[in-house]
């Protein structure tokens, strides 16, 4: 069965530091999709990125970057030069091609300290 | 489009009472998901529908929980009788195709059972 593990429950860093959020997944399918969502203190869930299993290129979007490594079943998320507004809970998620359900990890609560 | 609409936004009830949470998905979206968020368990998938048909309800915690989707524009999640451990934020989400991109979430219904 598919599974997503976010081992870091809570992380605190000082503003402007870089921080990496880990995501490890398990799947028996060869075709699958990975996601990251952000949940700011206001509570809504904000989509950040989707990646399919055939595309292992790293992605960069401004201060955000994602490192997808099939060899280690990981899809890590890095925030460069963190800002207080990055404080949120971040969720990693997985869906398999043959199964439409989307499974989330337990989330990592990120505190950016001024 | 108005997005996924959930009601009520907040519900406070006493143990033993029936609770009904409502969701209107985005028009045209064939998939509807119900999730529950707690500090301990993170974001758990309870049930999801495809074209109004329940596909996987393995995440429904027990018989006290039931969900219906009588038509493409409306779904309910019912808890009867409610218990304090049901206190959580319940999210509804919809999608045209889970693998294609973003899962659109409602703002959530915060349930408190006293």
mmCIF file of N, CA and C in Angstrom, chain A residues 26-103:
data_model
loop_
_atom_site.group_PDB
_atom_site.id
_atom_site.type_symbol
_atom_site.label_atom_id
_atom_site.label_comp_id
_atom_site.label_asym_id
_atom_site.label_seq_id
_atom_site.Cartn_x
_atom_site.Cartn_y
_atom_site.Cartn_z
ATOM 1 N N UNK A 26 6.422 5.300 -0.198
ATOM 2 C CA UNK A 26 6.424 3.881 -0.555
ATOM 3 C C UNK A 26 5.294 3.640 -1.542
ATOM 4 N N UNK A 27 5.609 2.927 -2.606
ATOM 5 C CA UNK A 27 4.609 2.577 -3.588
ATOM 6 C C UNK A 27 5.060 1.355 -4.358
ATOM 7 N N UNK A 28 4.085 0.575 -4.820
ATOM 8 C CA UNK A 28 4.414 -0.595 -5.650
ATOM 9 C C UNK A 28 4.213 -0.264 -7.126
ATOM 10 N N UNK A 29 3.659 0.886 -7.380
ATOM 11 C CA UNK A 29 3.365 1.270 -8.748
ATOM 12 C C UNK A 29 4.600 1.906 -9.381
ATOM 13 N N UNK A 30 4.736 1.760 -10.683
ATOM 14 C CA UNK A 30 5.853 2.408 -11.378
ATOM 15 C C UNK A 30 5.479 3.794 -11.858
ATOM 16 N N UNK A 31 4.188 4.046 -11.913
ATOM 17 C CA UNK A 31 3.695 5.377 -12.302
ATOM 18 C C UNK A 31 2.962 5.977 -11.119
ATOM 19 N N UNK A 32 3.446 7.086 -10.682
ATOM 20 C CA UNK A 32 2.821 7.735 -9.532
ATOM 21 C C UNK A 32 3.121 9.228 -9.578
ATOM 22 N N UNK A 33 2.455 9.961 -8.679
ATOM 23 C CA UNK A 33 2.591 11.408 -8.654
ATOM 24 C C UNK A 33 2.816 11.858 -7.218
ATOM 25 N N UNK A 34 3.672 12.816 -7.070
ATOM 26 C CA UNK A 34 4.018 13.356 -5.761
ATOM 27 C C UNK A 34 3.649 14.826 -5.703
ATOM 28 N N UNK A 35 3.256 15.261 -4.529
ATOM 29 C CA UNK A 35 2.790 16.635 -4.345
ATOM 30 C C UNK A 35 3.372 17.224 -3.056
ATOM 31 N N UNK A 36 3.434 18.542 -3.039
ATOM 32 C CA UNK A 36 3.670 19.275 -1.799
ATOM 33 C C UNK A 36 2.570 20.329 -1.657
ATOM 34 N N UNK A 37 2.054 20.426 -0.411
ATOM 35 C CA UNK A 37 1.065 21.434 -0.063
ATOM 36 C C UNK A 37 1.554 22.217 1.149
ATOM 37 N N UNK A 38 1.134 23.455 1.210
ATOM 38 C CA UNK A 38 1.455 24.323 2.345
ATOM 39 C C UNK A 38 0.168 24.676 3.067
ATOM 40 N N UNK A 39 0.210 24.640 4.395
ATOM 41 C CA UNK A 39 -0.941 25.062 5.191
ATOM 42 C C UNK A 39 -0.494 26.177 6.130
ATOM 43 N N UNK A 40 -0.710 27.427 5.757
ATOM 44 C CA UNK A 40 -0.337 28.540 6.626
ATOM 45 C C UNK A 40 -1.228 28.579 7.862
ATOM 46 N N UNK A 41 -0.915 29.457 8.823
ATOM 47 C CA UNK A 41 -1.712 29.530 10.052
ATOM 48 C C UNK A 41 -3.199 29.789 9.809
ATOM 49 N N UNK A 42 -3.534 30.368 8.696
ATOM 50 C CA UNK A 42 -4.946 30.627 8.395
ATOM 51 C C UNK A 42 -5.721 29.342 8.094
ATOM 52 N N UNK A 43 -5.019 28.250 7.817
ATOM 53 C CA UNK A 43 -5.668 26.950 7.741
ATOM 54 C C UNK A 43 -5.956 26.377 6.369
ATOM 55 N N UNK A 44 -5.916 27.199 5.333
ATOM 56 C CA UNK A 44 -6.225 26.640 4.013
ATOM 57 C C UNK A 44 -5.049 25.824 3.498
ATOM 58 N N UNK A 45 -5.313 24.957 2.560
ATOM 59 C CA UNK A 45 -4.266 24.119 1.964
ATOM 60 C C UNK A 45 -3.917 24.660 0.587
ATOM 61 N N UNK A 46 -2.653 24.978 0.413
ATOM 62 C CA UNK A 46 -2.179 25.629 -0.805
ATOM 63 C C UNK A 46 -1.279 24.682 -1.580
ATOM 64 N N UNK A 47 -1.626 24.444 -2.815
ATOM 65 C CA UNK A 47 -0.844 23.557 -3.676
ATOM 66 C C UNK A 47 0.476 24.233 -4.034
ATOM 67 N N UNK A 48 1.567 23.464 -3.957
ATOM 68 C CA UNK A 48 2.874 24.006 -4.322
ATOM 69 C C UNK A 48 3.420 23.380 -5.592
ATOM 70 N N UNK A 49 3.382 22.046 -5.669
ATOM 71 C CA UNK A 49 3.999 21.390 -6.812
ATOM 72 C C UNK A 49 3.449 19.980 -6.983
ATOM 73 N N UNK A 50 3.497 19.497 -8.222
ATOM 74 C CA UNK A 50 3.195 18.109 -8.571
ATOM 75 C C UNK A 50 4.339 17.594 -9.430
ATOM 76 N N UNK A 51 4.718 16.344 -9.191
ATOM 77 C CA UNK A 51 5.804 15.729 -9.945
ATOM 78 C C UNK A 51 5.408 14.305 -10.294
ATOM 79 N N UNK A 52 5.598 13.896 -11.562
ATOM 80 C CA UNK A 52 5.310 12.507 -11.898
ATOM 81 C C UNK A 52 6.576 11.657 -11.815
ATOM 82 N N UNK A 53 6.375 10.372 -11.710
ATOM 83 C CA UNK A 53 7.484 9.460 -11.429
ATOM 84 C C UNK A 53 8.489 9.345 -12.567
ATOM 85 N N UNK A 54 8.140 9.825 -13.734
ATOM 86 C CA UNK A 54 9.063 9.724 -14.867
ATOM 87 C C UNK A 54 9.923 10.968 -15.036
ATOM 88 N N UNK A 55 9.685 11.943 -14.211
ATOM 89 C CA UNK A 55 10.421 13.186 -14.346
ATOM 90 C C UNK A 55 11.255 13.411 -13.097
ATOM 91 N N UNK A 56 12.514 13.077 -13.162
ATOM 92 C CA UNK A 56 13.377 13.199 -11.988
ATOM 93 C C UNK A 56 14.160 14.490 -11.958
ATOM 94 N N UNK A 57 13.854 15.369 -12.861
ATOM 95 C CA UNK A 57 14.556 16.651 -12.832
ATOM 96 C C UNK A 57 14.174 17.431 -11.593
ATOM 97 N N UNK A 58 15.157 18.057 -11.009
ATOM 98 C CA UNK A 58 14.857 18.926 -9.875
ATOM 99 C C UNK A 58 14.148 20.177 -10.371
ATOM 100 N N UNK A 59 13.357 20.745 -9.502
ATOM 101 C CA UNK A 59 12.600 21.930 -9.899
ATOM 102 C C UNK A 59 12.888 23.070 -8.947
ATOM 103 N N UNK A 60 12.952 24.254 -9.505
ATOM 104 C CA UNK A 60 13.192 25.456 -8.704
ATOM 105 C C UNK A 60 12.129 26.472 -9.043
ATOM 106 N N UNK A 61 11.567 27.064 -7.995
ATOM 107 C CA UNK A 61 10.602 28.131 -8.184
ATOM 108 C C UNK A 61 10.904 29.200 -7.152
ATOM 109 N N UNK A 62 11.609 30.203 -7.570
ATOM 110 C CA UNK A 62 12.008 31.259 -6.643
ATOM 111 C C UNK A 62 12.892 30.715 -5.531
ATOM 112 N N UNK A 63 12.460 30.862 -4.305
ATOM 113 C CA UNK A 63 13.257 30.376 -3.158
ATOM 114 C C UNK A 63 12.989 28.898 -2.867
ATOM 115 N N UNK A 64 12.032 28.318 -3.574
ATOM 116 C CA UNK A 64 11.652 26.928 -3.342
ATOM 117 C C UNK A 64 12.331 26.025 -4.359
ATOM 118 N N UNK A 65 12.770 24.862 -3.893
ATOM 119 C CA UNK A 65 13.294 23.863 -4.806
ATOM 120 C C UNK A 65 12.925 22.482 -4.300
ATOM 121 N N UNK A 66 12.835 21.557 -5.248
ATOM 122 C CA UNK A 66 12.441 20.195 -4.919
ATOM 123 C C UNK A 66 13.440 19.227 -5.520
ATOM 124 N N UNK A 67 13.803 18.233 -4.720
ATOM 125 C CA UNK A 67 14.757 17.218 -5.134
ATOM 126 C C UNK A 67 14.063 15.859 -5.125
ATOM 127 N N UNK A 68 13.847 15.304 -6.314
ATOM 128 C CA UNK A 68 13.161 14.028 -6.450
ATOM 129 C C UNK A 68 14.212 12.962 -6.761
ATOM 130 N N UNK A 69 14.303 11.945 -5.912
ATOM 131 C CA UNK A 69 15.262 10.857 -6.136
ATOM 132 C C UNK A 69 14.551 9.520 -6.010
ATOM 133 N N UNK A 70 14.327 8.870 -7.135
ATOM 134 C CA UNK A 70 13.636 7.578 -7.127
ATOM 135 C C UNK A 70 14.471 6.520 -6.416
ATOM 136 N N UNK A 71 15.788 6.622 -6.497
ATOM 137 C CA UNK A 71 16.656 5.608 -5.898
ATOM 138 C C UNK A 71 16.480 5.519 -4.387
ATOM 139 N N UNK A 72 16.112 6.634 -3.783
ATOM 140 C CA UNK A 72 15.913 6.648 -2.328
ATOM 141 C C UNK A 72 14.447 6.891 -1.971
ATOM 142 N N UNK A 73 13.582 6.899 -2.988
ATOM 143 C CA UNK A 73 12.136 7.145 -2.776
ATOM 144 C C UNK A 73 11.926 8.409 -1.948
ATOM 145 N N UNK A 74 12.574 9.463 -2.355
ATOM 146 C CA UNK A 74 12.453 10.708 -1.602
ATOM 147 C C UNK A 74 12.078 11.866 -2.515
ATOM 148 N N UNK A 75 11.378 12.803 -1.942
ATOM 149 C CA UNK A 75 10.952 14.006 -2.671
ATOM 150 C C UNK A 75 11.050 15.162 -1.681
ATOM 151 N N UNK A 76 12.263 15.667 -1.531
ATOM 152 C CA UNK A 76 12.539 16.666 -0.503
ATOM 153 C C UNK A 76 12.330 18.092 -1.004
ATOM 154 N N UNK A 77 12.015 18.948 -0.079
ATOM 155 C CA UNK A 77 11.647 20.324 -0.379
ATOM 156 C C UNK A 77 12.579 21.259 0.385
ATOM 157 N N UNK A 78 13.206 22.161 -0.338
ATOM 158 C CA UNK A 78 14.140 23.102 0.287
ATOM 159 C C UNK A 78 13.664 24.529 0.097
ATOM 160 N N UNK A 79 13.691 25.270 1.189
ATOM 161 C CA UNK A 79 13.419 26.712 1.132
ATOM 162 C C UNK A 79 14.745 27.417 1.370
ATOM 163 N N UNK A 80 15.120 28.238 0.440
ATOM 164 C CA UNK A 80 16.377 28.991 0.538
ATOM 165 C C UNK A 80 16.084 30.382 1.091
ATOM 166 N N UNK A 81 16.955 30.848 1.964
ATOM 167 C CA UNK A 81 16.786 32.186 2.556
ATOM 168 C C UNK A 81 15.372 32.323 3.115
ATOM 169 N N UNK A 82 15.069 31.501 4.084
ATOM 170 C CA UNK A 82 13.710 31.436 4.614
ATOM 171 C C UNK A 82 13.233 32.797 5.143
ATOM 172 N N UNK A 83 11.913 32.944 5.101
ATOM 173 C CA UNK A 83 11.278 34.167 5.602
ATOM 174 C C UNK A 83 10.186 33.784 6.601
ATOM 175 N N UNK A 84 9.822 34.727 7.424
ATOM 176 C CA UNK A 84 8.790 34.465 8.444
ATOM 177 C C UNK A 84 7.489 33.982 7.798
ATOM 178 N N UNK A 85 7.202 34.482 6.614
ATOM 179 C CA UNK A 85 5.958 34.085 5.926
ATOM 180 C C UNK A 85 5.962 32.622 5.481
ATOM 181 N N UNK A 86 7.133 31.999 5.543
ATOM 182 C CA UNK A 86 7.208 30.580 5.201
ATOM 183 C C UNK A 86 6.739 29.699 6.354
ATOM 184 N N UNK A 87 6.511 30.280 7.501
ATOM 185 C CA UNK A 87 6.041 29.497 8.646
ATOM 186 C C UNK A 87 4.690 28.882 8.314
ATOM 187 N N UNK A 88 4.621 27.563 8.417
ATOM 188 C CA UNK A 88 3.411 26.843 8.010
ATOM 189 C C UNK A 88 3.623 25.363 8.295
ATOM 190 N N UNK A 89 2.567 24.599 8.049
ATOM 191 C CA UNK A 89 2.709 23.140 8.026
ATOM 192 C C UNK A 89 2.802 22.733 6.562
ATOM 193 N N UNK A 90 3.761 21.891 6.253
ATOM 194 C CA UNK A 90 3.973 21.455 4.886
ATOM 195 C C UNK A 90 3.684 19.956 4.779
ATOM 196 N N UNK A 91 2.879 19.624 3.783
ATOM 197 C CA UNK A 91 2.484 18.237 3.576
ATOM 198 C C UNK A 91 3.029 17.727 2.245
ATOM 199 N N UNK A 92 3.509 16.505 2.294
ATOM 200 C CA UNK A 92 3.896 15.774 1.095
ATOM 201 C C UNK A 92 2.787 14.749 0.824
ATOM 202 N N UNK A 93 2.490 14.480 -0.443
ATOM 203 C CA UNK A 93 1.401 13.557 -0.767
ATOM 204 C C UNK A 93 1.760 12.713 -1.983
ATOM 205 N N UNK A 94 1.053 11.593 -2.103
ATOM 206 C CA UNK A 94 1.330 10.620 -3.166
ATOM 207 C C UNK A 94 0.028 10.060 -3.717
ATOM 208 N N UNK A 95 -0.035 9.901 -5.029
ATOM 209 C CA UNK A 95 -1.124 9.142 -5.624
ATOM 210 C C UNK A 95 -0.542 8.205 -6.676
ATOM 211 N N UNK A 96 -1.070 7.003 -6.711
ATOM 212 C CA UNK A 96 -0.614 6.016 -7.683
ATOM 213 C C UNK A 96 -1.505 6.071 -8.920
ATOM 214 N N UNK A 97 -0.924 5.747 -10.047
ATOM 215 C CA UNK A 97 -1.671 5.814 -11.299
ATOM 216 C C UNK A 97 -2.886 4.884 -11.286
ATOM 217 N N UNK A 98 -2.721 3.710 -10.673
ATOM 218 C CA UNK A 98 -3.810 2.728 -10.699
ATOM 219 C C UNK A 98 -4.795 2.917 -9.546
ATOM 220 N N UNK A 99 -4.569 3.913 -8.723
ATOM 221 C CA UNK A 99 -5.440 4.148 -7.577
ATOM 222 C C UNK A 99 -5.572 5.657 -7.427
ATOM 223 N N UNK A 100 -6.776 6.142 -7.438
ATOM 224 C CA UNK A 100 -6.960 7.592 -7.474
ATOM 225 C C UNK A 100 -6.832 8.285 -6.126
ATOM 226 N N UNK A 101 -6.743 7.523 -5.061
ATOM 227 C CA UNK A 101 -6.712 8.214 -3.772
ATOM 228 C C UNK A 101 -5.369 8.896 -3.553
ATOM 229 N N UNK A 102 -5.422 10.015 -2.870
ATOM 230 C CA UNK A 102 -4.233 10.824 -2.603
ATOM 231 C C UNK A 102 -3.943 10.737 -1.107
ATOM 232 N N UNK A 103 -2.768 10.204 -0.805
ATOM 233 C CA UNK A 103 -2.382 9.975 0.590
ATOM 234 C C UNK A 103 -1.371 11.031 1.016
#
